[in-house]
């Protein structure tokens, strides 16, 4: 092939990235004599380093990953059989990498808050009262939210219990016992009584009437149970 | 039928090409550096707060006792190393984890610490699953995706250590330190793309799930959020008197979330979309007390940042660290003097400092009042001191151009040690050198011209380009002008090429913004100027015109040629 010196010639082949545009999984790893027998060297590329090969594998993973991110929130109730079956395909993988996120922020509707009030009885007969969460004692705000999530999860389990007598009921009982045990540990109490408190949300008219959000009428109470320290240690 | 099939095949190929460009175009890791710092700080804070109640949440008898957590995670593939940590080791393991997260934040052994940080974050998340919320989800996605890409390639201890070693070696022998380049990589792009896609999916579902609710339709959802006393940190009850405000905010929230994946894709709409998102999250932080969640959501927006902005941020940081461009005198034999110079060179990622040994006559460039990186680059060509570029050989440069380069900028230095120039063999490829500009733009142009068969080499600045031109022949030089700081150097390089005769490369100046039109140097037949925005074909045309002006024929069809290894 003749080329005139000094004249540009187009050469076929993939774009070459040199220096600043170093691409990982570079093509050339070693050289071998060309099969054409003309003495020229041609790059020998290991199978798994060929762009088409690794791109295929990476693309398959990317597709599965993104597909999982897209379909997994659909499995949250209400959902179809198809949506729940798709969860079976992607759920274990997403759980493993902790990306099984529902993404239902403040949905379907912003709901009331749940608090847990407790009365802890000490050995000398005195009683200590308190609640979770309590922004006076749980600082910084992130720690307050950690406690808040505990009570919100408890509410979620309690509400789910109405529909599911199995796992949710078992989890709810374990959760209540865990809270009761921690209260006993905090105060050195011999027994504790837990109460679920739901802080209802009010319409704008409530505020327009000059009523505070913390008005006693806005709180609904439901007993969660009484736990003795001796039982909680089992 | 065949036409339909062909159309289908074409469309599938088009889609495959789109997929390939979206995921596998190498990207600058500059944004990953910023993301690592921001996410790392949030991770350290999030996990440090656990220290205040570690036994309560991670102990065997706390809120999250192992029996409860095991039951909660039953039939799940979720895992945590905390189940294997004995009670006595609770605190030592916790402090170790905090230390690793701290090392990840500063970019120390980032390849290792990024993976360990992902393991730590997931383990904490699964050990206290009943105390998690959105913050932990975003922390997890960030740290997992940052473990994929080279998040320690910039703004990191690792980077400083690389620069420190290069500076130490160079300054010991009186040479100028040359910063190793930060390559654009596919993994950086995959990391950033995964964050972008994940956030788009997250917002879409956040919007879609709200459509299941009644209050997001009747416009009172924002009021209910504001009226939630347990979340409230600033009172918003005054909203009760302005229903149209909370109605509007409610509907806009749903609309914005549902359309985020579309608006963020459009470069023109993206800043507004992100601004709206940032406002919403700052509002959540200010009024609902969830500052950590609000901030970490905003941190993810860095992934949508153009590489030029991330790199400009680095330049700004460099300016804040080392100040203006200047000479730094040092004594190569003096330990303290040399150490100071090495440390300055280490924290000078922008090449602002020129190091001169005591007693050296300070070099100057006619017409340039500031120290130019170009001067430094040419100084690296002094006797026997080859610039620390990647060349393993010293190819020959055109005699006329070499003489010109030497007479103009190398007058103060000896060029002994560089082989005598001879007529190069330019028959094999058309070699194009890119100088300056953002890595993203360099990659785009490299790909575009590479696909046409050009051999393209990209350099970060005029200095590196000058070095390469001095040791290798190039047919054309593309000067990407997108930053005022670089303009002087690129102008200087352009003027050299203009007066360099036929041995010098043809040039195409690419002005990224009209404000750079003050760029010195008139458009000529073989020295072209093009201003953005322009079509990709325009750049090819300008290059072809410049070659034509040199009398170099442009083949109408690509010529098949087997390229021998050089």
JSON list of N, CA and C in Angstrom, two decimals, chain B residues 165-179 328 330-333 338 341-342 345 353-357 360 375-389:
[
{"chain": "B", "resi": 165, "resn": "UNK", "atom": "N", "xyz": [5.30, 11.53, 45.44]},
{"chain": "B", "resi": 165, "resn": "UNK", "atom": "CA", "xyz": [6.42, 10.70, 44.98]},
{"chain": "B", "resi": 165, "resn": "UNK", "atom": "C", "xyz": [7.03, 11.25, 43.70]},
{"chain": "B", "resi": 166, "resn": "UNK", "atom": "N", "xyz": [6.14, 11.72, 42.79]},
{"chain": "B", "resi": 166, "resn": "UNK", "atom": "CA", "xyz": [6.65, 12.28, 41.53]},
{"chain": "B", "resi": 166, "resn": "UNK", "atom": "C", "xyz": [7.45, 13.55, 41.82]},
{"chain": "B", "resi": 167, "resn": "UNK", "atom": "N", "xyz": [6.92, 14.38, 42.74]},
{"chain": "B", "resi": 167, "resn": "UNK", "atom": "CA", "xyz": [7.60, 15.65, 43.07]},
{"chain": "B", "resi": 167, "resn": "UNK", "atom": "C", "xyz": [8.93, 15.37, 43.76]},
{"chain": "B", "resi": 168, "resn": "UNK", "atom": "N", "xyz": [8.93, 14.38, 44.64]},
{"chain": "B", "resi": 168, "resn": "UNK", "atom": "CA", "xyz": [10.17, 14.07, 45.39]},
{"chain": "B", "resi": 168, "resn": "UNK", "atom": "C", "xyz": [11.27, 13.62, 44.42]},
{"chain": "B", "resi": 169, "resn": "UNK", "atom": "N", "xyz": [10.90, 12.76, 43.50]},
{"chain": "B", "resi": 169, "resn": "UNK", "atom": "CA", "xyz": [11.88, 12.26, 42.54]},
{"chain": "B", "resi": 169, "resn": "UNK", "atom": "C", "xyz": [12.39, 13.39, 41.65]},
{"chain": "B", "resi": 170, "resn": "UNK", "atom": "N", "xyz": [11.47, 14.24, 41.20]},
{"chain": "B", "resi": 170, "resn": "UNK", "atom": "CA", "xyz": [11.87, 15.29, 40.27]},
{"chain": "B", "resi": 170, "resn": "UNK", "atom": "C", "xyz": [12.71, 16.36, 40.96]},
{"chain": "B", "resi": 171, "resn": "UNK", "atom": "N", "xyz": [12.27, 16.82, 42.11]},
{"chain": "B", "resi": 171, "resn": "UNK", "atom": "CA", "xyz": [12.94, 17.95, 42.74]},
{"chain": "B", "resi": 171, "resn": "UNK", "atom": "C", "xyz": [14.29, 17.58, 43.34]},
{"chain": "B", "resi": 172, "resn": "UNK", "atom": "N", "xyz": [14.46, 16.30, 43.66]},
{"chain": "B", "resi": 172, "resn": "UNK", "atom": "CA", "xyz": [15.77, 15.88, 44.16]},
{"chain": "B", "resi": 172, "resn": "UNK", "atom": "C", "xyz": [16.86, 16.11, 43.12]},
{"chain": "B", "resi": 173, "resn": "UNK", "atom": "N", "xyz": [16.46, 15.96, 41.86]},
{"chain": "B", "resi": 173, "resn": "UNK", "atom": "CA", "xyz": [17.44, 16.09, 40.79]},
{"chain": "B", "resi": 173, "resn": "UNK", "atom": "C", "xyz": [17.30, 17.42, 40.07]},
{"chain": "B", "resi": 174, "resn": "UNK", "atom": "N", "xyz": [16.56, 18.32, 40.66]},
{"chain": "B", "resi": 174, "resn": "UNK", "atom": "CA", "xyz": [16.46, 19.66, 40.09]},
{"chain": "B", "resi": 174, "resn": "UNK", "atom": "C", "xyz": [15.53, 19.76, 38.90]},
{"chain": "B", "resi": 175, "resn": "UNK", "atom": "N", "xyz": [14.71, 18.72, 38.67]},
{"chain": "B", "resi": 175, "resn": "UNK", "atom": "CA", "xyz": [13.77, 18.79, 37.55]},
{"chain": "B", "resi": 175, "resn": "UNK", "atom": "C", "xyz": [12.42, 19.31, 38.01]},
{"chain": "B", "resi": 176, "resn": "UNK", "atom": "N", "xyz": [11.61, 19.68, 37.04]},
{"chain": "B", "resi": 176, "resn": "UNK", "atom": "CA", "xyz": [10.28, 20.14, 37.37]},
{"chain": "B", "resi": 176, "resn": "UNK", "atom": "C", "xyz": [9.37, 18.94, 37.60]},
{"chain": "B", "resi": 177, "resn": "UNK", "atom": "N", "xyz": [8.58, 18.97, 38.65]},
{"chain": "B", "resi": 177, "resn": "UNK", "atom": "CA", "xyz": [7.63, 17.87, 38.83]},
{"chain": "B", "resi": 177, "resn": "UNK", "atom": "C", "xyz": [6.52, 17.94, 37.79]},
{"chain": "B", "resi": 178, "resn": "UNK", "atom": "N", "xyz": [6.23, 16.83, 37.19]},
{"chain": "B", "resi": 178, "resn": "UNK", "atom": "CA", "xyz": [5.12, 16.77, 36.22]},
{"chain": "B", "resi": 178, "resn": "UNK", "atom": "C", "xyz": [4.06, 15.86, 36.80]},
{"chain": "B", "resi": 179, "resn": "UNK", "atom": "N", "xyz": [2.86, 16.39, 36.95]},
{"chain": "B", "resi": 179, "resn": "UNK", "atom": "CA", "xyz": [1.79, 15.62, 37.59]},
{"chain": "B", "resi": 179, "resn": "UNK", "atom": "C", "xyz": [1.36, 14.48, 36.69]},
{"chain": "B", "resi": 328, "resn": "UNK", "atom": "N", "xyz": [8.87, 29.23, 42.79]},
{"chain": "B", "resi": 328, "resn": "UNK", "atom": "CA", "xyz": [9.26, 28.80, 44.14]},
{"chain": "B", "resi": 328, "resn": "UNK", "atom": "C", "xyz": [10.72, 28.39, 44.08]},
{"chain": "B", "resi": 330, "resn": "UNK", "atom": "N", "xyz": [14.09, 26.80, 45.62]},
{"chain": "B", "resi": 330, "resn": "UNK", "atom": "CA", "xyz": [14.42, 25.82, 46.64]},
{"chain": "B", "resi": 330, "resn": "UNK", "atom": "C", "xyz": [15.85, 25.33, 46.44]},
{"chain": "B", "resi": 331, "resn": "UNK", "atom": "N", "xyz": [16.40, 24.78, 47.49]},
{"chain": "B", "resi": 331, "resn": "UNK", "atom": "CA", "xyz": [17.76, 24.26, 47.45]},
{"chain": "B", "resi": 331, "resn": "UNK", "atom": "C", "xyz": [17.68, 22.73, 47.37]},
{"chain": "B", "resi": 332, "resn": "UNK", "atom": "N", "xyz": [18.07, 22.11, 46.25]},
{"chain": "B", "resi": 332, "resn": "UNK", "atom": "CA", "xyz": [17.93, 20.66, 46.13]},
{"chain": "B", "resi": 332, "resn": "UNK", "atom": "C", "xyz": [18.72, 19.89, 47.18]},
{"chain": "B", "resi": 333, "resn": "UNK", "atom": "N", "xyz": [19.75, 20.52, 47.72]},
{"chain": "B", "resi": 333, "resn": "UNK", "atom": "CA", "xyz": [20.57, 19.82, 48.71]},
{"chain": "B", "resi": 333, "resn": "UNK", "atom": "C", "xyz": [20.05, 20.03, 50.13]},
{"chain": "B", "resi": 338, "resn": "UNK", "atom": "N", "xyz": [13.94, 21.56, 50.35]},
{"chain": "B", "resi": 338, "resn": "UNK", "atom": "CA", "xyz": [13.43, 20.63, 49.35]},
{"chain": "B", "resi": 338, "resn": "UNK", "atom": "C", "xyz": [12.07, 20.05, 49.79]},
{"chain": "B", "resi": 341, "resn": "UNK", "atom": "N", "xyz": [9.36, 22.46, 49.12]},
{"chain": "B", "resi": 341, "resn": "UNK", "atom": "CA", "xyz": [9.04, 22.49, 47.69]},
{"chain": "B", "resi": 341, "resn": "UNK", "atom": "C", "xyz": [8.24, 21.26, 47.28]},
{"chain": "B", "resi": 342, "resn": "UNK", "atom": "N", "xyz": [8.64, 20.10, 47.84]},
{"chain": "B", "resi": 342, "resn": "UNK", "atom": "CA", "xyz": [7.92, 18.86, 47.49]},
{"chain": "B", "resi": 342, "resn": "UNK", "atom": "C", "xyz": [6.46, 18.95, 47.95]},
{"chain": "B", "resi": 345, "resn": "UNK", "atom": "N", "xyz": [4.55, 21.25, 45.72]},
{"chain": "B", "resi": 345, "resn": "UNK", "atom": "CA", "xyz": [4.26, 20.59, 44.43]},
{"chain": "B", "resi": 345, "resn": "UNK", "atom": "C", "xyz": [3.18, 19.53, 44.60]},
{"chain": "B", "resi": 353, "resn": "UNK", "atom": "N", "xyz": [2.76, 26.27, 40.09]},
{"chain": "B", "resi": 353, "resn": "UNK", "atom": "CA", "xyz": [4.06, 26.66, 40.63]},
{"chain": "B", "resi": 353, "resn": "UNK", "atom": "C", "xyz": [5.19, 26.21, 39.70]},
{"chain": "B", "resi": 354, "resn": "UNK", "atom": "N", "xyz": [6.16, 27.08, 39.58]},
{"chain": "B", "resi": 354, "resn": "UNK", "atom": "CA", "xyz": [7.37, 26.78, 38.81]},
{"chain": "B", "resi": 354, "resn": "UNK", "atom": "C", "xyz": [8.51, 26.73, 39.81]},
{"chain": "B", "resi": 355, "resn": "UNK", "atom": "N", "xyz": [9.22, 25.62, 39.82]},
{"chain": "B", "resi": 355, "resn": "UNK", "atom": "CA", "xyz": [10.26, 25.44, 40.82]},
{"chain": "B", "resi": 355, "resn": "UNK", "atom": "C", "xyz": [11.62, 25.73, 40.20]},
{"chain": "B", "resi": 356, "resn": "UNK", "atom": "N", "xyz": [12.35, 26.60, 40.85]},
{"chain": "B", "resi": 356, "resn": "UNK", "atom": "CA", "xyz": [13.69, 26.95, 40.37]},
{"chain": "B", "resi": 356, "resn": "UNK", "atom": "C", "xyz": [14.67, 26.76, 41.52]},
{"chain": "B", "resi": 357, "resn": "UNK", "atom": "N", "xyz": [15.79, 26.16, 41.22]},
{"chain": "B", "resi": 357, "resn": "UNK", "atom": "CA", "xyz": [16.78, 25.97, 42.28]},
{"chain": "B", "resi": 357, "resn": "UNK", "atom": "C", "xyz": [17.46, 27.30, 42.56]},
{"chain": "B", "resi": 360, "resn": "UNK", "atom": "N", "xyz": [19.52, 29.67, 40.10]},
{"chain": "B", "resi": 360, "resn": "UNK", "atom": "CA", "xyz": [19.06, 29.61, 38.71]},
{"chain": "B", "resi": 360, "resn": "UNK", "atom": "C", "xyz": [18.59, 30.98, 38.26]},
{"chain": "B", "resi": 375, "resn": "UNK", "atom": "N", "xyz": [6.58, 27.10, 29.92]},
{"chain": "B", "resi": 375, "resn": "UNK", "atom": "CA", "xyz": [7.98, 27.29, 30.28]},
{"chain": "B", "resi": 375, "resn": "UNK", "atom": "C", "xyz": [8.47, 26.07, 31.05]},
{"chain": "B", "resi": 376, "resn": "UNK", "atom": "N", "xyz": [7.65, 25.63, 31.94]},
{"chain": "B", "resi": 376, "resn": "UNK", "atom": "CA", "xyz": [8.03, 24.50, 32.76]},
{"chain": "B", "resi": 376, "resn": "UNK", "atom": "C", "xyz": [8.21, 23.25, 31.92]},
{"chain": "B", "resi": 377, "resn": "UNK", "atom": "N", "xyz": [7.31, 23.09, 30.97]},
{"chain": "B", "resi": 377, "resn": "UNK", "atom": "CA", "xyz": [7.39, 21.90, 30.13]},
{"chain": "B", "resi": 377, "resn": "UNK", "atom": "C", "xyz": [8.67, 21.89, 29.32]},
{"chain": "B", "resi": 378, "resn": "UNK", "atom": "N", "xyz": [9.01, 23.07, 28.82]},
{"chain": "B", "resi": 378, "resn": "UNK", "atom": "CA", "xyz": [10.23, 23.12, 28.02]},
{"chain": "B", "resi": 378, "resn": "UNK", "atom": "C", "xyz": [11.47, 22.97, 28.89]},
{"chain": "B", "resi": 379, "resn": "UNK", "atom": "N", "xyz": [11.33, 23.44, 30.12]},
{"chain": "B", "resi": 379, "resn": "UNK", "atom": "CA", "xyz": [12.45, 23.25, 31.03]},
{"chain": "B", "resi": 379, "resn": "UNK", "atom": "C", "xyz": [12.69, 21.77, 31.29]},
{"chain": "B", "resi": 380, "resn": "UNK", "atom": "N", "xyz": [11.64, 21.01, 31.21]},
{"chain": "B", "resi": 380, "resn": "UNK", "atom": "CA", "xyz": [11.78, 19.57, 31.42]},
{"chain": "B", "resi": 380, "resn": "UNK", "atom": "C", "xyz": [12.57, 18.92, 30.30]},
{"chain": "B", "resi": 381, "resn": "UNK", "atom": "N", "xyz": [12.74, 19.66, 29.22]},
{"chain": "B", "resi": 381, "resn": "UNK", "atom": "CA", "xyz": [13.51, 19.12, 28.11]},
{"chain": "B", "resi": 381, "resn": "UNK", "atom": "C", "xyz": [14.99, 19.47, 28.21]},
{"chain": "B", "resi": 382, "resn": "UNK", "atom": "N", "xyz": [15.38, 20.03, 29.33]},
{"chain": "B", "resi": 382, "resn": "UNK", "atom": "CA", "xyz": [16.78, 20.38, 29.49]},
{"chain": "B", "resi": 382, "resn": "UNK", "atom": "C", "xyz": [17.64, 19.14, 29.46]},
{"chain": "B", "resi": 383, "resn": "UNK", "atom": "N", "xyz": [18.90, 19.40, 29.43]},
{"chain": "B", "resi": 383, "resn": "UNK", "atom": "CA", "xyz": [19.83, 18.31, 29.16]},
{"chain": "B", "resi": 383, "resn": "UNK", "atom": "C", "xyz": [19.54, 17.03, 29.92]},
{"chain": "B", "resi": 384, "resn": "UNK", "atom": "N", "xyz": [19.26, 16.01, 29.16]},
{"chain": "B", "resi": 384, "resn": "UNK", "atom": "CA", "xyz": [19.09, 14.69, 29.76]},
{"chain": "B", "resi": 384, "resn": "UNK", "atom": "C", "xyz": [17.82, 14.50, 30.56]},
{"chain": "B", "resi": 385, "resn": "UNK", "atom": "N", "xyz": [17.07, 15.54, 30.78]},
{"chain": "B", "resi": 385, "resn": "UNK", "atom": "CA", "xyz": [15.89, 15.42, 31.62]},
{"chain": "B", "resi": 385, "resn": "UNK", "atom": "C", "xyz": [14.64, 15.32, 30.75]},
{"chain": "B", "resi": 386, "resn": "UNK", "atom": "N", "xyz": [14.33, 14.13, 30.40]},
{"chain": "B", "resi": 386, "resn": "UNK", "atom": "CA", "xyz": [13.13, 13.97, 29.59]},
{"chain": "B", "resi": 386, "resn": "UNK", "atom": "C", "xyz": [11.90, 14.19, 30.45]},
{"chain": "B", "resi": 387, "resn": "UNK", "atom": "N", "xyz": [10.91, 14.80, 29.89]},
{"chain": "B", "resi": 387, "resn": "UNK", "atom": "CA", "xyz": [9.68, 14.98, 30.67]},
{"chain": "B", "resi": 387, "resn": "UNK", "atom": "C", "xyz": [9.09, 13.63, 31.03]},
{"chain": "B", "resi": 388, "resn": "UNK", "atom": "N", "xyz": [8.44, 13.60, 32.16]},
{"chain": "B", "resi": 388, "resn": "UNK", "atom": "CA", "xyz": [7.95, 12.30, 32.62]},
{"chain": "B", "resi": 388, "resn": "UNK", "atom": "C", "xyz": [6.63, 11.95, 31.97]},
{"chain": "B", "resi": 389, "resn": "UNK", "atom": "N", "xyz": [6.59, 12.02, 30.67]},
{"chain": "B", "resi": 389, "resn": "UNK", "atom": "CA", "xyz": [5.41, 11.56, 29.96]},
{"chain": "B", "resi": 389, "resn": "UNK", "atom": "C", "xyz": [5.59, 10.06, 29.72]}
]
